[in-house]
Tab-separated table of C-alpha atoms in Angstrom:
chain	number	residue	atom	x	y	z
A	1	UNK	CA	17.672	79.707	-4.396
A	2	UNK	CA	19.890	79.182	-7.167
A	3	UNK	CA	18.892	80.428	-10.503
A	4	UNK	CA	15.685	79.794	-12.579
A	5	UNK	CA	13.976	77.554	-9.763
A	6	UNK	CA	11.604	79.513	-8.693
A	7	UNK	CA	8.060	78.725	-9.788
A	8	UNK	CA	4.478	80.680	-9.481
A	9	UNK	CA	1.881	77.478	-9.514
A	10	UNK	CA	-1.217	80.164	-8.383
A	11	UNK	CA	-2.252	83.820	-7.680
A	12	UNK	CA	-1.322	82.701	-3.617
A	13	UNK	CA	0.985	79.907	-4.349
A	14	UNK	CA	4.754	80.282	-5.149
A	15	UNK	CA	7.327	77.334	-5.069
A	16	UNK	CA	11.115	75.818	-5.645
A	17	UNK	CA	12.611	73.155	-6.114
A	18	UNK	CA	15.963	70.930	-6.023
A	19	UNK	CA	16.637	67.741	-7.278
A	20	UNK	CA	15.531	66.321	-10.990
A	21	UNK	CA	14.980	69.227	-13.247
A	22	UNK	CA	12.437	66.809	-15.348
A	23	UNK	CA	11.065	65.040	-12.252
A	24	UNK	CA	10.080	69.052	-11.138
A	25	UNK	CA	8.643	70.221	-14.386
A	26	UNK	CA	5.913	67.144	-14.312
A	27	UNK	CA	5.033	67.670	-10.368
A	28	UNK	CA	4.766	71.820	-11.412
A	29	UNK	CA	2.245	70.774	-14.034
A	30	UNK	CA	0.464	68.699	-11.532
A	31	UNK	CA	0.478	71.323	-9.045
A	32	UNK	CA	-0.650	74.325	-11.382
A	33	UNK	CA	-3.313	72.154	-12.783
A	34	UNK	CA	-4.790	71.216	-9.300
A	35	UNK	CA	-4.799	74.996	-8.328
A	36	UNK	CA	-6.623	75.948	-11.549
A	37	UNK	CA	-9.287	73.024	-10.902
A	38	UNK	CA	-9.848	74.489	-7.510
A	39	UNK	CA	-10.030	77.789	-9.026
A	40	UNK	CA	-12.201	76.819	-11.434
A	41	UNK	CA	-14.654	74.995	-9.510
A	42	UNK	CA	-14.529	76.684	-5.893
A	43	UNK	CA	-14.109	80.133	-7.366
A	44	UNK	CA	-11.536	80.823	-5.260
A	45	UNK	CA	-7.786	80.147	-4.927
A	46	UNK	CA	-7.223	76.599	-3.480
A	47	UNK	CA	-5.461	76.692	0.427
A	48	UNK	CA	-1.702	76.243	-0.131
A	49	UNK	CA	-1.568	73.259	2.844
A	50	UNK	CA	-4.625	71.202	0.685
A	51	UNK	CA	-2.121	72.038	-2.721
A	52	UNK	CA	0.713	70.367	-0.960
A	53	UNK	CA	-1.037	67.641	0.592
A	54	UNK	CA	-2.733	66.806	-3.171
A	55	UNK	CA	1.035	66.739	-4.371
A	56	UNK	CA	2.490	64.250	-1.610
A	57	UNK	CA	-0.048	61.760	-1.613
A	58	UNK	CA	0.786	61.829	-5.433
A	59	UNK	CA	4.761	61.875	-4.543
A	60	UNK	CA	4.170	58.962	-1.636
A	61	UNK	CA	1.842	56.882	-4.408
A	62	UNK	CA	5.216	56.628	-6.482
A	63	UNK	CA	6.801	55.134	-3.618
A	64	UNK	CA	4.604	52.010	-3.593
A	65	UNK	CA	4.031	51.295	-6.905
A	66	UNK	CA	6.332	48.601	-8.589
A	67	UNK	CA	8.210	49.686	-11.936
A	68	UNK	CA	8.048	53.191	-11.268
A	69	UNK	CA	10.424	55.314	-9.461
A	70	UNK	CA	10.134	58.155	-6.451
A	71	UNK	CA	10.385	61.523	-7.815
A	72	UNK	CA	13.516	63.010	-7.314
A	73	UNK	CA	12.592	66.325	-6.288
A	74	UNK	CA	12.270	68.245	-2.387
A	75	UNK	CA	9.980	71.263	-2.753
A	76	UNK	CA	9.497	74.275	-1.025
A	77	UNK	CA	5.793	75.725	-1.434
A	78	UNK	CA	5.480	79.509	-0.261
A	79	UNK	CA	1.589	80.782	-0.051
A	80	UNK	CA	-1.031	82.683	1.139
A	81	UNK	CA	-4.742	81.840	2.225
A	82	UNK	CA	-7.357	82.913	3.740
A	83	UNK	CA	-7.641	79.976	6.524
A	84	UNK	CA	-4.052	80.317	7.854
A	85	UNK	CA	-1.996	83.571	6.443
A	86	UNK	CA	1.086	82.956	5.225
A	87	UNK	CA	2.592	79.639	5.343
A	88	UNK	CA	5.994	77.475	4.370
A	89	UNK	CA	5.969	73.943	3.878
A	90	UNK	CA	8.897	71.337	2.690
A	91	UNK	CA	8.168	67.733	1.336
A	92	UNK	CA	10.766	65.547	-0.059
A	93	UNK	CA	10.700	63.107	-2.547
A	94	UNK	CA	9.139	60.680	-0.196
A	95	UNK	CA	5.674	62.757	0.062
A	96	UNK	CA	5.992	63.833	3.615
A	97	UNK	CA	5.752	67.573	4.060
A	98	UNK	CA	6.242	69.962	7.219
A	99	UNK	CA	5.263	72.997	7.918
A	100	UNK	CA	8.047	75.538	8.916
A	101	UNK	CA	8.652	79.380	9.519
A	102	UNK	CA	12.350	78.988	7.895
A	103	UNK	CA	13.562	76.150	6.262
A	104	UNK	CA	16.280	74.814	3.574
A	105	UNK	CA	16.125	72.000	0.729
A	106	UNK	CA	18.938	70.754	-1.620
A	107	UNK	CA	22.616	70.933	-1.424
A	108	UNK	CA	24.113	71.027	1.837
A	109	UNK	CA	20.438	71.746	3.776
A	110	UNK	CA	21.275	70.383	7.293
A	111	UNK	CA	24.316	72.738	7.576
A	112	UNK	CA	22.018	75.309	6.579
A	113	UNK	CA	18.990	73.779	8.516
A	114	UNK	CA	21.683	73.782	11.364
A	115	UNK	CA	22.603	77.999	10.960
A	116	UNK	CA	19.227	78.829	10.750
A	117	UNK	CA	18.407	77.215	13.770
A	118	UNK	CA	20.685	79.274	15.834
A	119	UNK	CA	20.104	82.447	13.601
A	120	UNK	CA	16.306	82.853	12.907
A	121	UNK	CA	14.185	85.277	15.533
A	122	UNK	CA	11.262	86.261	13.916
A	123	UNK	CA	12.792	88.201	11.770
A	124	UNK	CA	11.402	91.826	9.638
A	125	UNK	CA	11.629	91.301	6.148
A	126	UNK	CA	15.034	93.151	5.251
A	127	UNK	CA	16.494	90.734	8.160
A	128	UNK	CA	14.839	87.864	6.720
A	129	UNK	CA	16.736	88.716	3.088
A	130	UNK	CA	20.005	89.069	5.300
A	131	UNK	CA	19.385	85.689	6.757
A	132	UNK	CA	19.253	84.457	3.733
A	133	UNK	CA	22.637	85.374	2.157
A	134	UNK	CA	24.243	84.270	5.356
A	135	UNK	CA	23.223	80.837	5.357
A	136	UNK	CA	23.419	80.611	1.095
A	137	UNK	CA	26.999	82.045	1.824
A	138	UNK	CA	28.072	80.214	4.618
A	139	UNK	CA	26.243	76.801	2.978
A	140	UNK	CA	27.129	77.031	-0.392
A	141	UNK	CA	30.035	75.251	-2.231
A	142	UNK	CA	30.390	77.929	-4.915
A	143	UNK	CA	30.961	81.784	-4.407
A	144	UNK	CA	27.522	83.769	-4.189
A	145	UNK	CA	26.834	86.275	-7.289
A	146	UNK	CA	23.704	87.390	-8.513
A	147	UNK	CA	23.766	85.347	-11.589
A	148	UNK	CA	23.892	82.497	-9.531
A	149	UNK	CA	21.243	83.423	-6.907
A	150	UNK	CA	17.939	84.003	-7.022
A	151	UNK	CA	15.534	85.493	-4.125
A	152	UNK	CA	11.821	85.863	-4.088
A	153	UNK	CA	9.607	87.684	-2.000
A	154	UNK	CA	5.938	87.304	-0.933
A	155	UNK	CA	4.222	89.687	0.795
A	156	UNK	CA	0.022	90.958	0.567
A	157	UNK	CA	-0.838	94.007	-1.205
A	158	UNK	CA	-4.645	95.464	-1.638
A	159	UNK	CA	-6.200	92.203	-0.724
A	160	UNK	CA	-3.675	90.685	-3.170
A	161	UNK	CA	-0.749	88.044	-2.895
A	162	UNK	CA	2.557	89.660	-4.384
A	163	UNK	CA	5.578	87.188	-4.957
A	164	UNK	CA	8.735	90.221	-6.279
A	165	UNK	CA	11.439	88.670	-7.462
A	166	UNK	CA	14.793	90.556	-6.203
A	167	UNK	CA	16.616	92.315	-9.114
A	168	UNK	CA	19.850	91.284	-9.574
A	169	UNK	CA	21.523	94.813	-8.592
A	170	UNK	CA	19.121	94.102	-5.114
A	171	UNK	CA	21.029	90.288	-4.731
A	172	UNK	CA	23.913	91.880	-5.179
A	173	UNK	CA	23.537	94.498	-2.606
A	174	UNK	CA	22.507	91.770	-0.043
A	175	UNK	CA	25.880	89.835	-1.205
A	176	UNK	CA	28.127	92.975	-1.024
A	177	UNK	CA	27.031	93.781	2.575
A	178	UNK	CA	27.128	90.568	3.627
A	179	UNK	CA	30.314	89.951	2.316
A	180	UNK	CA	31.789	93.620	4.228
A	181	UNK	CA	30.773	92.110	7.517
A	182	UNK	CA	32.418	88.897	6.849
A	183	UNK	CA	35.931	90.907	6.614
A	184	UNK	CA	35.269	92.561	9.524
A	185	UNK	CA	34.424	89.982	11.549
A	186	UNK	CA	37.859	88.293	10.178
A	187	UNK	CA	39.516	91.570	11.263
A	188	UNK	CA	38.784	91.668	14.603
């Protein structure tokens, strides 16, 4: 994820976005306030699929209506609950949304769609960070650094949902490597 994109909307719920900075900062708003409703009247954190769904049948209703305008904005949502464990979803600016176990949005995302495709195998969690930098590096216009990139982690701990944002001396470790093994594979 590129820089300053990623957004907590709940204690389970974790997203990012491309497309219209603005257009993303109003459907944010929408999506933390429908997660503190839930909250607030469920006592309980509101399931991440029933969070996404509230936000595409918003996203879709912009589609139909005449003198406004789609959103311009694909999110990923990244959450935990207690119905279904972790889950990924994707919806574009139409208001469709899938469900995935990897997936890319924004610049370039069906070359990267594409690498992942022949790359992901269930991997652990270091892997999954490696993945990551391959397909940012191999996808990307721009050369990776870690003021450019920005990776986000969520994982359970004590009953709790934890979403650790990589330090930059982390990204860059995951960069350096990545980039070693690129020369050697050149080498050979």
């Amino acid at each position: 994820v590129l820089a300053e994109k990623i957004y907590r909307l709940s204690e389970n719920i974790t997203c990012t976005v491309a497309g219209i900075t603005a257009d993303a900062n109003i459907l944010i708003n929408h999506l933390r306030w429908w997660a503190a409703q839930y909250k607030l009247s469920y006592g309980e954190e509101m399931p991440v699929e029933q969070l996404v769904q509230n936000l595409c049948n918003e996203k879709q209703r912009y589609t139909q209506i005449g003198g406004k305008r789609p959103f311009g904005v694909s999110l990923l949502y990244m959450g935990w609950d207690k119905h279904y464990g972790y889950q990924l979803y994707q919806s574009d600016p139409s208001g469709n949304y899938t469900g995935w176990k990897a997936t890319c949005i924004g610049n370039n995302h069906q070359a990267a769609m594409s690498l992942l495709k022949q790359e992901y195998k269930s991997p652990t969690l270091a892997e999954a960070k490696k993945l990551a930098v391959k397909v940012l590096w191999k996808t990307l216009d721009v050369k990776l650094t870690n003021e450019k990139v920005e990776m986000a982690v969520l994982t359970r701990r004590d009953g709790k949902t934890v979403v650790e944002e990589l330090t930059a001396a982390e990204v860059e470790k995951l960069i350096k490597e990545h980039e070693e093994k690129e020369k050697e594979a050149e080498a050979k």
